[in-house]
PDB file of C-alpha atoms in Angstrom:
ATOM      1  CA  UNK A   1      95.457 188.614  75.040  1.00 50.00           C
ATOM      2  CA  UNK A   2      97.108 188.644  71.601  1.00 57.00           C
ATOM      3  CA  UNK A   3      98.822 185.461  70.382  1.00 62.00           C
ATOM      4  CA  UNK A   4     102.526 185.431  71.210  1.00 86.00           C
ATOM      5  CA  UNK A   5     103.305 182.357  69.158  1.00 94.00           C
ATOM      6  CA  UNK A   6     102.268 181.075  65.745  1.00 93.00           C
ATOM      7  CA  UNK A   7     102.167 177.314  65.265  1.00 94.00           C
ATOM      8  CA  UNK A   8     101.772 175.664  61.875  1.00 92.00           C
ATOM      9  CA  UNK A   9     100.459 172.099  61.877  1.00 91.00           C
ATOM     10  CA  UNK A  10      99.274 169.432  59.462  1.00 88.00           C
ATOM     11  CA  UNK A  11      95.478 169.373  59.764  1.00 88.00           C
ATOM     12  CA  UNK A  12      95.314 166.294  57.516  1.00 85.00           C
ATOM     13  CA  UNK A  13      97.299 164.283  60.080  1.00 85.00           C
ATOM     14  CA  UNK A  14      95.030 162.613  62.665  1.00 86.00           C
ATOM     15  CA  UNK A  15      97.884 162.511  65.171  1.00 86.00           C
ATOM     16  CA  UNK A  16      98.609 166.234  64.736  1.00 88.00           C
ATOM     17  CA  UNK A  17      94.922 167.147  64.958  1.00 90.00           C
ATOM     18  CA  UNK A  18      94.605 165.340  68.290  1.00 91.00           C
ATOM     19  CA  UNK A  19      97.688 166.977  69.732  1.00 93.00           C
ATOM     20  CA  UNK A  20      96.693 170.465  68.571  1.00 96.00           C
ATOM     21  CA  UNK A  21      93.187 169.951  69.997  1.00 97.00           C
ATOM     22  CA  UNK A  22      94.783 169.260  73.378  1.00 97.00           C
ATOM     23  CA  UNK A  23      97.064 172.297  73.075  1.00 97.00           C
ATOM     24  CA  UNK A  24      94.071 174.504  72.161  1.00 97.00           C
ATOM     25  CA  UNK A  25      92.248 173.335  75.302  1.00 97.00           C
ATOM     26  CA  UNK A  26      95.305 174.044  77.436  1.00 97.00           C
ATOM     27  CA  UNK A  27      95.901 177.469  75.828  1.00 97.00           C
ATOM     28  CA  UNK A  28      93.123 179.194  77.763  1.00 94.00           C
ATOM     29  CA  UNK A  29      94.758 182.626  77.451  1.00 93.00           C
ATOM     30  CA  UNK A  30      94.909 182.418  73.645  1.00 94.00           C
ATOM     31  CA  UNK A  31      98.659 182.894  73.488  1.00 95.00           C
ATOM     32  CA  UNK A  32      99.030 180.622  70.454  1.00 96.00           C
ATOM     33  CA  UNK A  33      97.716 181.138  66.953  1.00 93.00           C
ATOM     34  CA  UNK A  34      97.283 177.726  65.340  1.00 94.00           C
ATOM     35  CA  UNK A  35      97.382 177.566  61.532  1.00 90.00           C
ATOM     36  CA  UNK A  36      96.328 174.440  59.688  1.00 90.00           C
ATOM     37  CA  UNK A  37      98.785 174.192  56.795  1.00 88.00           C
ATOM     38  CA  UNK A  38      96.685 171.534  55.060  1.00 84.00           C
ATOM     39  CA  UNK A  39      93.642 173.829  55.063  1.00 76.00           C
ATOM     40  CA  UNK A  40      94.654 177.465  55.423  1.00 63.00           C
ATOM     41  CA  UNK A  41      98.041 177.315  53.757  1.00 62.00           C
ATOM     42  CA  UNK A  42     101.215 178.954  55.024  1.00 61.00           C
ATOM     43  CA  UNK A  43     100.500 182.467  53.730  1.00 63.00           C
ATOM     44  CA  UNK A  44     102.288 184.101  56.661  1.00 70.00           C
ATOM     45  CA  UNK A  45     105.225 181.696  56.810  1.00 71.00           C
ATOM     46  CA  UNK A  46     108.528 182.041  54.980  1.00 78.00           C
ATOM     47  CA  UNK A  47     108.824 178.240  54.677  1.00 83.00           C
ATOM     48  CA  UNK A  48     107.250 176.310  51.833  1.00 84.00           C
ATOM     49  CA  UNK A  49     104.269 174.070  52.439  1.00 81.00           C
ATOM     50  CA  UNK A  50     106.102 170.752  51.986  1.00 83.00           C
ATOM     51  CA  UNK A  51     108.618 171.681  54.698  1.00 85.00           C
ATOM     52  CA  UNK A  52     105.780 172.717  57.014  1.00 83.00           C
ATOM     53  CA  UNK A  53     104.049 169.386  56.497  1.00 83.00           C
ATOM     54  CA  UNK A  54     107.245 167.400  57.047  1.00 86.00           C
ATOM     55  CA  UNK A  55     108.236 168.942  60.363  1.00 90.00           C
ATOM     56  CA  UNK A  56     106.648 170.967  63.177  1.00 92.00           C
ATOM     57  CA  UNK A  57     107.278 174.733  62.935  1.00 93.00           C
ATOM     58  CA  UNK A  58     106.458 177.786  65.033  1.00 95.00           C
ATOM     59  CA  UNK A  59     107.318 181.473  65.141  1.00 94.00           C
ATOM     60  CA  UNK A  60     108.091 183.042  68.497  1.00 92.00           C
ATOM     61  CA  UNK A  61     108.464 186.777  67.969  1.00 89.00           C
ATOM     62  CA  UNK A  62     110.851 187.107  65.033  1.00 88.00           C
ATOM     63  CA  UNK A  63     112.385 183.642  65.489  1.00 92.00           C
ATOM     64  CA  UNK A  64     111.327 180.779  63.264  1.00 93.00           C
ATOM     65  CA  UNK A  65     111.595 177.487  65.145  1.00 96.00           C
ATOM     66  CA  UNK A  66     111.478 173.881  64.047  1.00 95.00           C
ATOM     67  CA  UNK A  67     111.200 170.451  65.644  1.00 96.00           C
ATOM     68  CA  UNK A  68     111.748 170.136  69.379  1.00 97.00           C
ATOM     69  CA  UNK A  69     112.540 173.830  69.671  1.00 97.00           C
ATOM     70  CA  UNK A  70     109.109 174.678  68.217  1.00 97.00           C
ATOM     71  CA  UNK A  71     107.399 172.281  70.634  1.00 97.00           C
ATOM     72  CA  UNK A  72     109.312 173.829  73.540  1.00 97.00           C
ATOM     73  CA  UNK A  73     108.120 177.305  72.530  1.00 97.00           C
ATOM     74  CA  UNK A  74     104.535 176.037  72.420  1.00 97.00           C
ATOM     75  CA  UNK A  75     104.935 174.492  75.860  1.00 97.00           C
ATOM     76  CA  UNK A  76     106.320 177.762  77.259  1.00 96.00           C
ATOM     77  CA  UNK A  77     103.192 179.590  76.055  1.00 96.00           C
ATOM     78  CA  UNK A  78     100.928 177.242  78.045  1.00 96.00           C
ATOM     79  CA  UNK A  79     101.165 177.729  81.833  1.00 96.00           C
ATOM     80  CA  UNK A  80     100.704 174.035  82.670  1.00 96.00           C
ATOM     81  CA  UNK A  81     103.515 173.010  80.290  1.00 97.00           C
ATOM     82  CA  UNK A  82     105.742 176.043  80.824  1.00 97.00           C
ATOM     83  CA  UNK A  83     108.208 174.252  83.167  1.00 97.00           C
ATOM     84  CA  UNK A  84     108.880 171.650  80.475  1.00 97.00           C
ATOM     85  CA  UNK A  85     109.368 174.395  77.875  1.00 97.00           C
ATOM     86  CA  UNK A  86     111.765 176.246  80.152  1.00 97.00           C
ATOM     87  CA  UNK A  87     113.697 173.041  80.816  1.00 97.00           C
ATOM     88  CA  UNK A  88     114.094 172.650  77.040  1.00 97.00           C
ATOM     89  CA  UNK A  89     116.060 175.922  76.949  1.00 96.00           C
ATOM     90  CA  UNK A  90     118.941 173.858  78.272  1.00 97.00           C
ATOM     91  CA  UNK A  91     120.977 172.820  75.211  1.00 97.00           C
ATOM     92  CA  UNK A  92     121.450 169.245  76.380  1.00 98.00           C
ATOM     93  CA  UNK A  93     117.759 168.787  77.115  1.00 98.00           C
ATOM     94  CA  UNK A  94     116.825 170.331  73.769  1.00 98.00           C
ATOM     95  CA  UNK A  95     119.297 168.053  71.973  1.00 98.00           C
ATOM     96  CA  UNK A  96     117.704 164.997  73.632  1.00 97.00           C
ATOM     97  CA  UNK A  97     114.221 166.191  72.695  1.00 97.00           C
ATOM     98  CA  UNK A  98     115.328 166.844  69.115  1.00 97.00           C
ATOM     99  CA  UNK A  99     116.789 163.329  68.789  1.00 97.00           C
ATOM    100  CA  UNK A 100     113.530 161.888  70.120  1.00 96.00           C
ATOM    101  CA  UNK A 101     111.548 164.053  67.675  1.00 95.00           C
ATOM    102  CA  UNK A 102     113.641 162.917  64.694  1.00 95.00           C
ATOM    103  CA  UNK A 103     113.031 159.293  65.711  1.00 94.00           C
ATOM    104  CA  UNK A 104     109.321 160.041  66.058  1.00 92.00           C
ATOM    105  CA  UNK A 105     109.264 161.405  62.490  1.00 90.00           C
ATOM    106  CA  UNK A 106     110.370 157.971  61.257  1.00 91.00           C
ATOM    107  CA  UNK A 107     107.348 156.237  62.830  1.00 89.00           C
ATOM    108  CA  UNK A 108     104.900 159.107  62.266  1.00 85.00           C
ATOM    109  CA  UNK A 109     103.509 157.736  58.966  1.00 82.00           C
ATOM    110  CA  UNK A 110     102.666 154.405  60.621  1.00 86.00           C
ATOM    111  CA  UNK A 111     101.004 156.139  63.556  1.00 82.00           C
ATOM    112  CA  UNK A 112      99.008 158.311  61.152  1.00 76.00           C
ATOM    113  CA  UNK A 113      97.743 155.221  59.330  1.00 80.00           C
ATOM    114  CA  UNK A 114      96.769 153.576  62.607  1.00 81.00           C
ATOM    115  CA  UNK A 115      94.824 156.622  63.770  1.00 73.00           C
ATOM    116  CA  UNK A 116      93.160 157.105  60.388  1.00 73.00           C
ATOM    117  CA  UNK A 117      91.709 153.581  60.360  1.00 65.00           C
TER     118      UNK A 117
END
Protein backbone atom coordinates (compact mmCIF):
# COMPACT_ATOMS: atom_id res chain seq x y z
CA UNK A 1 0.00 0.00 0.00
CA UNK A 2 1.22 3.51 -0.85
CA UNK A 3 1.76 5.99 2.00
CA UNK A 4 -1.31 8.14 2.62
CA UNK A 5 0.40 10.48 5.04
CA UNK A 6 3.79 12.18 5.19
CA UNK A 7 5.21 12.91 8.63
CA UNK A 8 8.24 15.11 9.20
CA UNK A 9 10.10 14.61 12.48
CA UNK A 10 13.28 15.71 14.22
CA UNK A 11 15.66 12.74 14.00
CA UNK A 12 18.15 14.53 16.28
CA UNK A 13 15.60 14.51 19.12
CA UNK A 14 15.83 11.33 21.23
CA UNK A 15 12.21 11.74 22.31
CA UNK A 16 11.00 12.08 18.71
CA UNK A 17 13.10 9.13 17.55
CA UNK A 18 11.53 6.89 20.19
CA UNK A 19 8.01 7.96 19.34
CA UNK A 20 8.53 7.57 15.58
CA UNK A 21 10.07 4.12 16.14
CA UNK A 22 6.87 3.10 17.92
CA UNK A 23 4.70 4.58 15.16
CA UNK A 24 6.75 2.73 12.50
CA UNK A 25 6.16 -0.57 14.34
CA UNK A 26 2.44 0.14 14.56
CA UNK A 27 2.20 1.22 10.90
CA UNK A 28 2.29 -2.33 9.54
CA UNK A 29 0.46 -1.37 6.33
CA UNK A 30 3.01 1.33 5.46
CA UNK A 31 0.45 4.11 5.32
CA UNK A 32 2.89 6.71 6.66
CA UNK A 33 6.03 8.04 5.04
CA UNK A 34 8.35 9.24 7.79
CA UNK A 35 10.93 11.90 6.87
CA UNK A 36 13.76 12.77 9.22
CA UNK A 37 14.13 16.54 8.87
CA UNK A 38 17.47 16.51 10.71
CA UNK A 39 18.90 14.00 8.23
CA UNK A 40 16.98 14.03 4.96
CA UNK A 41 15.86 17.64 4.96
CA UNK A 42 12.40 18.89 4.06
CA UNK A 43 12.81 18.79 0.27
CA UNK A 44 9.15 17.92 -0.28
CA UNK A 45 7.72 20.26 2.34
CA UNK A 46 6.63 23.86 1.80
CA UNK A 47 7.67 24.76 5.37
CA UNK A 48 11.21 25.77 6.25
CA UNK A 49 13.43 23.48 8.27
CA UNK A 50 13.40 25.54 11.48
CA UNK A 51 9.59 25.44 11.61
CA UNK A 52 9.65 21.68 11.01
CA UNK A 53 12.08 21.19 13.88
CA UNK A 54 10.08 23.40 16.23
CA UNK A 55 6.72 21.70 15.80
CA UNK A 56 5.33 18.39 14.52
CA UNK A 57 4.04 18.53 10.92
CA UNK A 58 2.33 16.13 8.53
CA UNK A 59 0.67 16.22 5.13
CA UNK A 60 -2.58 14.32 4.66
CA UNK A 61 -3.49 14.47 0.99
CA UNK A 62 -3.19 18.14 0.06
CA UNK A 63 -3.59 19.40 3.64
CA UNK A 64 -0.58 20.49 5.64
CA UNK A 65 -1.15 19.84 9.34
CA UNK A 66 0.66 20.95 12.45
CA UNK A 67 0.70 20.11 16.15
CA UNK A 68 -2.14 18.04 17.57
CA UNK A 69 -3.88 17.95 14.21
CA UNK A 70 -0.80 16.32 12.66
CA UNK A 71 -0.63 13.75 15.47
CA UNK A 72 -4.34 13.00 15.00
CA UNK A 73 -3.79 12.36 11.29
CA UNK A 74 -0.94 9.99 12.12
CA UNK A 75 -3.14 8.16 14.61
CA UNK A 76 -5.92 7.81 12.03
CA UNK A 77 -3.48 6.11 9.64
CA UNK A 78 -2.66 3.42 12.23
CA UNK A 79 -5.54 0.98 12.87
CA UNK A 80 -4.80 0.55 16.58
CA UNK A 81 -4.80 4.34 17.15
CA UNK A 82 -7.50 5.21 14.63
CA UNK A 83 -10.28 5.66 17.24
CA UNK A 84 -8.19 8.30 19.02
CA UNK A 85 -7.49 10.05 15.70
CA UNK A 86 -11.17 10.03 14.82
CA UNK A 87 -12.06 11.40 18.25
CA UNK A 88 -9.65 14.28 17.58
CA UNK A 89 -11.81 15.36 14.63
CA UNK A 90 -14.10 16.83 17.25
CA UNK A 91 -13.11 20.51 17.56
CA UNK A 92 -13.26 20.52 21.35
CA UNK A 93 -11.13 17.39 21.64
CA UNK A 94 -8.63 18.77 19.13
CA UNK A 95 -8.46 22.07 21.02
CA UNK A 96 -7.68 20.18 24.26
CA UNK A 97 -5.01 18.12 22.52
CA UNK A 98 -3.49 21.25 20.98
CA UNK A 99 -3.30 22.98 24.38
CA UNK A 100 -1.61 19.90 25.82
CA UNK A 101 0.82 19.82 22.87
CA UNK A 102 1.74 23.50 23.30
CA UNK A 103 2.45 22.83 26.99
CA UNK A 104 4.52 19.79 26.02
CA UNK A 105 6.63 21.98 23.70
CA UNK A 106 7.65 24.05 26.73
CA UNK A 107 9.10 21.01 28.54
CA UNK A 108 10.36 19.24 25.41
CA UNK A 109 13.93 20.62 25.64
CA UNK A 110 14.28 19.32 29.21
CA UNK A 111 12.93 15.91 28.23
CA UNK A 112 15.33 15.80 25.28
CA UNK A 113 18.28 16.49 27.59
CA UNK A 114 17.15 13.79 30.00
CA UNK A 115 16.84 11.20 27.24
CA UNK A 116 20.15 12.20 25.65
CA UNK A 117 22.11 11.61 28.86
